[in-house]
Short mmCIF file of C-alpha atoms and ligand atoms in Angstrom, two decimals:
data_model
loop_
_atom_site.label_atom_id
_atom_site.label_comp_id
_atom_site.label_asym_id
_atom_site.label_seq_id
_atom_site.Cartn_x
_atom_site.Cartn_y
_atom_site.Cartn_z
CA MET A 255 5.17 50.85 17.14
CA SER A 256 8.78 49.79 17.39
CA ILE A 257 9.81 46.52 15.75
CA ILE A 258 12.78 46.17 18.14
CA SER A 259 12.42 43.34 20.69
CA LYS A 260 14.61 41.13 22.86
CA ASP A 261 12.17 38.22 22.65
CA ILE A 262 14.04 35.22 21.21
CA SER A 263 10.91 33.03 21.14
CA LYS A 264 9.16 35.59 18.95
CA ALA A 265 12.11 35.49 16.53
CA VAL A 266 11.94 31.67 16.52
CA ALA A 267 8.21 31.76 15.69
CA LEU A 268 8.68 34.24 12.83
CA LEU A 269 11.63 32.34 11.35
CA ASN A 270 9.71 29.04 11.59
CA ALA A 271 6.90 30.76 9.68
CA GLU A 272 9.36 31.60 6.83
CA GLU A 273 9.49 35.29 7.76
CA ILE A 274 12.74 37.27 8.00
CA VAL A 275 14.14 38.77 11.21
CA ALA A 276 17.09 41.13 11.74
CA ILE A 277 19.57 39.53 14.13
CA PRO A 278 22.53 40.85 16.13
CA THR A 279 26.05 39.53 15.58
CA GLU A 280 29.41 40.70 16.92
CA THR A 281 30.16 42.39 13.56
CA VAL A 282 26.99 44.01 12.19
CA TYR A 283 23.25 43.19 12.28
CA GLY A 284 22.12 40.64 9.68
CA LEU A 285 18.83 40.21 7.84
CA ALA A 286 18.13 36.54 8.48
CA GLY A 287 16.00 33.79 6.97
CA ASN A 288 15.82 29.97 6.95
CA ILE A 289 18.37 28.78 4.37
CA TYR A 290 15.92 26.08 3.19
CA SER A 291 12.93 28.43 2.70
CA GLU A 292 12.72 29.83 -0.80
CA LYS A 293 10.15 32.34 0.41
CA ALA A 294 12.36 33.66 3.23
CA ILE A 295 15.48 33.89 1.07
CA LYS A 296 13.60 35.66 -1.70
CA SER A 297 12.37 38.18 0.82
CA VAL A 298 15.92 38.74 2.16
CA PHE A 299 17.07 39.66 -1.36
CA GLU A 300 14.01 41.81 -2.07
CA THR A 301 14.08 43.69 1.24
CA LYS A 302 17.75 44.50 0.84
CA GLN A 303 17.34 45.21 -2.88
CA ARG A 304 20.33 42.97 -3.34
CA PRO A 305 21.06 41.56 -6.79
CA PHE A 306 20.50 37.78 -6.97
CA PHE A 307 24.05 37.19 -8.20
CA ASN A 308 25.41 38.12 -4.74
CA PRO A 309 25.61 35.07 -2.49
CA LEU A 310 24.70 35.08 1.23
CA ILE A 311 26.58 33.96 4.36
CA VAL A 312 25.18 30.92 6.20
CA HIS A 313 25.23 31.28 10.01
CA ILE A 314 25.57 28.09 12.07
CA SER A 315 25.69 27.47 15.82
CA SER A 316 28.91 25.47 16.13
CA VAL A 317 32.01 24.19 14.38
CA ASP A 318 30.47 20.69 14.42
CA TYR A 319 27.64 21.84 12.16
CA LEU A 320 30.09 22.76 9.37
CA SER A 321 30.19 19.23 7.95
CA GLN A 322 26.42 19.45 7.26
CA ILE A 323 26.96 22.51 5.04
CA VAL A 324 30.18 21.82 3.17
CA GLU A 325 31.55 18.88 1.21
CA HIS A 326 35.21 19.14 2.03
CA ILE A 327 37.09 20.88 4.86
CA PRO A 328 40.73 21.66 3.99
CA LYS A 329 43.17 21.32 6.89
CA LYS A 330 43.74 25.06 7.15
CA ALA A 331 40.00 25.73 7.15
CA LYS A 332 39.64 23.44 10.14
CA LEU A 333 42.48 25.24 11.92
CA LEU A 334 40.83 28.61 11.27
CA ALA A 335 37.40 27.43 12.39
CA GLU A 336 38.83 25.99 15.58
CA ALA A 337 40.91 29.09 16.28
CA PHE A 338 38.32 31.78 15.56
CA TRP A 339 34.76 30.40 15.86
CA PRO A 340 32.54 31.68 17.27
CA GLY A 341 33.96 34.83 15.75
CA PRO A 342 34.27 37.18 12.79
CA ILE A 343 35.76 34.87 10.15
CA THR A 344 33.74 33.55 7.22
CA LEU A 345 35.01 30.52 5.31
CA VAL A 346 34.06 29.96 1.66
CA LEU A 347 34.11 26.20 0.96
CA LYS A 348 32.70 23.64 -1.50
CA LYS A 349 29.00 23.34 -0.72
CA LYS A 350 26.93 20.22 -0.11
CA ASN A 351 24.22 19.53 -2.72
CA THR A 352 21.59 20.15 -0.06
CA ILE A 353 22.47 23.86 0.14
CA PRO A 354 20.02 25.70 -2.16
CA ASP A 355 21.47 27.51 -5.17
CA VAL A 356 19.72 30.79 -4.27
CA ILE A 357 21.97 31.07 -1.19
CA THR A 358 25.15 30.70 -3.22
CA ALA A 359 23.99 32.49 -6.38
CA GLY A 360 24.52 29.27 -8.29
CA LYS A 361 28.14 28.88 -7.21
CA ASP A 362 29.45 25.54 -5.99
CA THR A 363 30.91 27.21 -2.89
CA VAL A 364 29.13 28.49 0.21
CA ALA A 365 30.17 31.14 2.77
CA VAL A 366 29.68 30.06 6.38
CA ARG A 367 30.45 31.29 9.89
CA VAL A 368 29.61 30.89 13.59
CA PRO A 369 28.75 34.37 14.92
CA ASN A 370 30.02 35.32 18.37
CA HIS A 371 26.86 36.70 19.94
CA THR A 372 25.06 34.96 22.82
CA THR A 373 21.55 35.98 21.67
CA THR A 374 22.02 34.76 18.12
CA LEU A 375 23.79 31.55 19.20
CA GLU A 376 20.80 30.85 21.45
CA LEU A 377 18.43 31.62 18.57
CA LEU A 378 20.34 29.25 16.25
CA ARG A 379 20.21 26.49 18.86
CA GLN A 380 16.41 26.82 19.03
CA LEU A 381 15.99 26.49 15.25
CA ASP A 382 16.24 23.31 13.13
CA PHE A 383 17.96 25.18 10.33
CA PRO A 384 20.87 27.60 9.79
CA LEU A 385 20.23 31.24 8.95
CA ALA A 386 21.32 33.00 5.78
CA ALA A 387 22.01 36.62 6.64
CA PRO A 388 23.54 39.48 4.70
CA SER A 389 24.19 42.72 6.57
CA ALA A 390 20.85 44.39 7.38
CA ASN A 391 21.24 47.48 5.23
CA PRO A 392 19.90 48.39 1.80
CA PHE A 393 22.41 47.38 -0.88
CA SER A 394 25.48 49.68 -0.86
CA SER A 395 24.56 51.72 2.23
CA ILE A 396 26.27 51.82 5.62
CA SER A 397 25.99 48.57 7.58
CA PRO A 398 23.96 48.66 10.83
CA THR A 399 25.67 48.19 14.19
CA THR A 400 22.63 48.89 16.42
CA ALA A 401 19.01 47.72 16.39
CA ALA A 402 17.99 51.35 15.86
CA HIS A 403 20.04 51.56 12.63
CA VAL A 404 18.13 48.55 11.27
CA GLU A 405 14.78 49.95 12.36
CA THR A 406 15.47 53.19 10.53
CA TYR A 407 16.23 51.27 7.34
CA PHE A 408 13.49 48.64 7.42
CA LYS A 409 10.67 49.52 9.85
CA ASP A 410 8.11 49.28 7.04
CA ASN A 411 9.50 46.08 5.55
CA ILE A 412 10.24 43.62 8.35
CA LYS A 413 8.39 42.50 11.48
CA MET A 414 11.21 42.30 13.99
CA VAL A 415 14.74 43.35 14.92
CA LEU A 416 16.08 41.04 17.62
CA ASP A 417 17.88 43.45 19.93
CA GLY A 418 21.35 42.35 21.01
CA GLY A 419 22.80 45.76 21.80
CA ALA A 420 25.57 47.53 19.88
CA CYS A 421 27.82 45.21 17.84
CA LYS A 422 31.18 44.77 19.58
CA SER A 423 33.46 44.39 16.55
CA GLY A 424 31.56 46.79 14.35
CA ILE A 425 32.81 45.85 10.88
CA GLU A 426 31.96 42.75 8.88
CA SER A 427 33.70 39.39 9.17
CA THR A 428 36.93 38.67 7.32
CA ILE A 429 36.09 36.36 4.39
CA ILE A 430 38.53 33.60 3.47
CA GLY A 431 38.24 31.45 0.35
CA PHE A 432 40.28 28.37 -0.55
CA GLU A 433 42.08 27.66 -3.78
CA ASN A 434 43.76 24.25 -4.01
CA ASP A 435 43.08 23.98 -0.29
CA GLN A 436 45.13 27.12 0.41
CA PRO A 437 43.43 30.09 2.14
CA ILE A 438 43.16 33.48 0.49
CA ILE A 439 41.46 36.63 1.81
CA TYR A 440 38.37 37.70 -0.16
CA ARG A 441 37.34 40.54 2.14
CA LEU A 442 39.23 42.32 4.93
CA GLY A 443 37.24 42.52 8.13
CA SER A 444 37.02 42.23 11.88
CA THR A 445 39.74 39.61 12.26
CA ALA A 446 43.15 41.14 11.55
CA ILE A 447 45.32 39.45 8.89
CA GLU A 448 48.18 39.24 11.38
CA ASP A 449 46.01 37.07 13.67
CA ILE A 450 45.04 34.83 10.75
CA GLU A 451 48.66 34.48 9.66
CA ALA A 452 49.60 33.39 13.17
CA VAL A 453 47.38 30.32 12.57
CA VAL A 454 47.90 29.43 8.88
CA GLY A 455 51.06 31.25 7.81
CA GLU A 456 51.35 33.96 5.18
CA ILE A 457 48.12 34.71 3.35
CA GLN A 458 47.40 36.74 0.21
CA ILE A 459 44.57 39.21 -0.31
CA LYS A 460 42.73 38.44 -3.52
CA ASN A 461 42.77 41.19 -6.08
CA LYS A 462 39.36 42.87 -5.84
CA LYS A 463 38.88 42.98 -9.59
CA GLU A 464 39.09 39.18 -9.67
CA ILE A 465 36.36 38.77 -7.04
CA ALA A 466 33.78 41.41 -7.93
CA PRO A 467 30.95 41.11 -8.64
CA ASP A 468 30.84 37.79 -6.77
CA ALA A 469 31.58 39.54 -3.49
CA PRO A 470 29.62 42.79 -3.35
CA GLY A 471 31.53 43.68 -0.21
CA MET A 472 34.37 44.05 -2.67
CA LEU A 473 32.51 46.42 -4.99
CA GLU A 474 34.28 49.74 -5.12
CA ARG A 475 31.39 51.81 -3.84
CA HIS A 476 29.88 50.08 -0.84
CA TYR A 477 29.30 50.88 2.83
CA ALA A 478 28.63 54.43 1.64
CA PRO A 479 27.03 57.42 3.37
CA LYS A 480 24.86 59.73 1.25
CA THR A 481 27.14 62.63 2.15
CA LYS A 482 30.26 63.06 0.01
CA THR A 483 33.08 61.34 1.91
CA ILE A 484 36.84 61.74 1.52
CA LEU A 485 39.70 59.65 2.93
CA THR A 486 43.01 61.48 3.29
CA ASP A 487 46.34 61.53 5.11
CA ASN A 488 46.30 65.32 4.99
CA ILE A 489 43.22 66.36 7.00
CA LEU A 490 44.18 70.03 7.37
CA GLY A 491 44.90 70.41 3.67
CA MET A 492 41.48 68.93 2.83
CA VAL A 493 39.68 71.08 5.42
CA ASP A 494 41.32 74.10 3.80
CA GLN A 495 40.13 72.99 0.39
CA TYR A 496 36.51 72.81 1.64
CA LYS A 497 36.64 76.09 3.58
CA GLY A 498 33.19 77.71 3.73
CA LYS A 499 31.42 74.33 3.47
CA ARG A 500 29.84 72.38 6.31
CA ILE A 501 32.62 69.96 7.22
CA GLY A 502 32.53 66.90 9.48
CA ILE A 503 35.73 65.04 10.22
CA ILE A 504 36.61 61.59 11.53
CA THR A 505 40.06 61.09 13.04
CA PHE A 506 41.78 58.15 14.70
CA GLN A 507 42.88 59.83 17.97
CA SER A 508 43.61 63.48 17.52
CA GLU A 509 41.51 66.57 17.98
CA ILE A 510 42.07 69.19 15.37
CA ALA A 511 41.84 72.87 16.15
CA ASN A 512 40.36 74.54 13.09
CA SER A 513 37.39 76.88 13.04
CA ASN A 514 36.21 75.61 9.64
CA ILE A 515 35.27 72.24 11.08
CA GLU A 516 31.62 71.98 12.15
CA VAL A 517 31.85 68.61 13.87
CA GLN A 518 34.67 66.24 14.62
CA ILE A 519 34.78 62.76 16.10
CA ALA A 520 37.92 60.88 17.18
CA LEU A 521 37.23 57.13 17.01
CA SER A 522 39.58 56.25 19.87
CA LYS A 523 41.19 58.78 22.17
CA THR A 524 43.57 56.06 23.37
CA GLY A 525 44.59 54.96 19.86
CA ASP A 526 42.85 51.59 20.02
CA LEU A 527 42.09 50.15 16.55
CA ALA A 528 39.47 47.68 17.82
CA GLU A 529 37.58 50.51 19.54
CA SER A 530 37.80 52.54 16.33
CA ALA A 531 36.39 49.66 14.26
CA SER A 532 33.51 49.19 16.68
CA LYS A 533 32.49 52.85 16.38
CA LEU A 534 33.15 53.45 12.69
CA TYR A 535 29.71 52.74 11.19
CA ASP A 536 27.79 54.39 14.01
CA VAL A 537 29.82 57.56 13.51
CA LEU A 538 29.18 57.42 9.75
CA HIS A 539 25.44 57.01 10.45
CA GLN A 540 25.54 60.01 12.83
CA LEU A 541 27.45 62.32 10.51
CA ASP A 542 25.32 61.30 7.54
CA LYS A 543 22.22 62.62 9.35
CA MET A 544 23.74 66.08 9.94
CA ASP A 545 23.27 67.59 6.53
CA LEU A 546 26.99 68.21 6.07
CA ASP A 547 28.55 69.08 2.70
CA VAL A 548 31.47 66.74 3.22
CA ILE A 549 32.81 64.11 5.62
CA ILE A 550 36.61 64.03 5.72
CA ALA A 551 38.17 60.92 7.28
CA GLU A 552 41.76 60.50 8.33
CA LYS A 553 43.65 57.49 6.95
CA PHE A 554 44.28 54.88 9.65
CA PRO A 555 47.60 53.08 10.19
CA GLU A 556 47.97 50.30 7.59
CA TYR A 557 48.21 47.35 9.96
CA GLY A 558 45.88 45.17 12.01
CA LEU A 559 42.30 46.43 11.99
CA GLY A 560 43.58 49.76 10.61
CA LYS A 561 43.83 48.00 7.23
CA SER A 562 40.17 46.89 7.43
CA ILE A 563 39.02 50.36 8.53
CA ASN A 564 40.88 51.95 5.58
CA ASP A 565 39.27 49.39 3.26
CA ARG A 566 35.75 50.36 4.40
CA LEU A 567 36.48 54.10 4.40
CA SER A 568 37.93 53.93 0.91
CA ARG A 569 34.78 52.17 -0.33
CA ALA A 570 32.66 54.83 1.39
CA THR A 571 34.38 57.51 -0.67
CA LYS A 572 33.95 56.25 -4.22
O1 TXA B 807 30.04 39.99 9.45
C1 TXA B 807 29.44 39.57 8.46
O2 TXA B 807 29.97 38.84 7.62
C2 TXA B 807 27.96 39.97 8.33
C3 TXA B 807 27.17 39.36 9.47
C4 TXA B 807 25.69 39.62 9.35
O3 TXA B 807 27.45 37.99 9.54
N1 TXA B 807 27.42 39.58 7.06
C5 TXA B 807 27.79 40.18 5.89
O4 TXA B 807 27.08 39.70 4.81
O5 TXA B 807 28.63 41.04 5.80
P1 TXA B 807 27.05 40.43 3.38
O6 TXA B 807 26.05 39.66 2.61
O7 TXA B 807 26.84 41.86 3.54
O8 TXA B 807 28.45 40.10 2.79
C6 TXA B 807 28.75 38.77 2.47
C7 TXA B 807 29.87 38.69 1.50
C8 TXA B 807 29.50 39.25 0.17
O9 TXA B 807 30.55 40.09 -0.27
C9 TXA B 807 29.36 37.99 -0.67
O10 TXA B 807 29.58 38.20 -2.03
C10 TXA B 807 30.40 37.10 -0.06
O11 TXA B 807 30.20 37.31 1.30
N2 TXA B 807 30.13 35.70 -0.39
C11 TXA B 807 29.10 34.95 0.00
N3 TXA B 807 29.17 33.72 -0.55
C12 TXA B 807 30.27 33.69 -1.31
C13 TXA B 807 30.88 32.72 -2.14
N4 TXA B 807 30.35 31.49 -2.31
N5 TXA B 807 32.03 33.06 -2.79
C14 TXA B 807 32.56 34.29 -2.63
N6 TXA B 807 32.03 35.27 -1.87
C15 TXA B 807 30.91 34.98 -1.21
MG1 MG B 808 26.99 43.94 3.42
#
């Protein structure tokens, strides 16, 4: 029997009983549990096979709730929360003592966001506690953007996927930490840097070597299909190199005429980066099921969400 359901009250009952439930967000599906239940949080880590040193994101229902989670809100954090929440930005701030150490992997900071999804906002409003939720995929594999993706991964391990349709943004939230009250990007994501800079001024991207392994989203191999995957700005050259193999390609807009290609998918025929981001993981899931020898992806333009798409594709190729 399918574990996919639209029944919010069923999700409330399970979460109140310290069980975990997969929930929809605008970015990717999350594997959620009560932040104050040791049992639920332990089962999030175990189900995902996620190492305990990797902290989780706390999901809250409104900007007002933030002061119950964090100790201090820098001015620029407040500006970002007001500008983008509900939405795909996660803020890493000094945690309150009441936030359990298992959520933060012992760190004195906590990651928090308000997801922009009506079903999950309604769910959060019906609960007396926030939800900790990493992306609902086994550690290092492709993140899920539909309820069916989650069911394929976890049908034997969890009781319910709360169905909220396909995720609109399609890649994870942009994570922003604060050092001396100044924002710094820990992980590229669904909110473009240019949009963030319009609110807080110029912002640096933290060197990934400095963050890993604290932020597994920053680990070099992550978001990865099982099929060998290559990111290139010379698609035809690569296709030539793999001649005779079963080749799948992912492009931004263009169709490529070449008889060596078995399957090709353009992420946005109109050249829309947001549309491309929303389809990226689903296309990777599809191609990964086709028994191909290689997936060759075209490099996206290095601006806006193109930067975030390139980040995920490059981690899929390691
Ligand atoms: O869009 C998203 O952010 C999705 C949805 C479900 O909200 N969640 C998500 O969670 O991508 P996850 O666990 O796959 O990635 C969370 C990232 C990890 O890289 C983790 O290390 C980082 O957030 N993180 C969490 N707490 C942190 C902290 N205190 N300091 C630095 N990084 C932190
Ligand atoms: Mg993840």
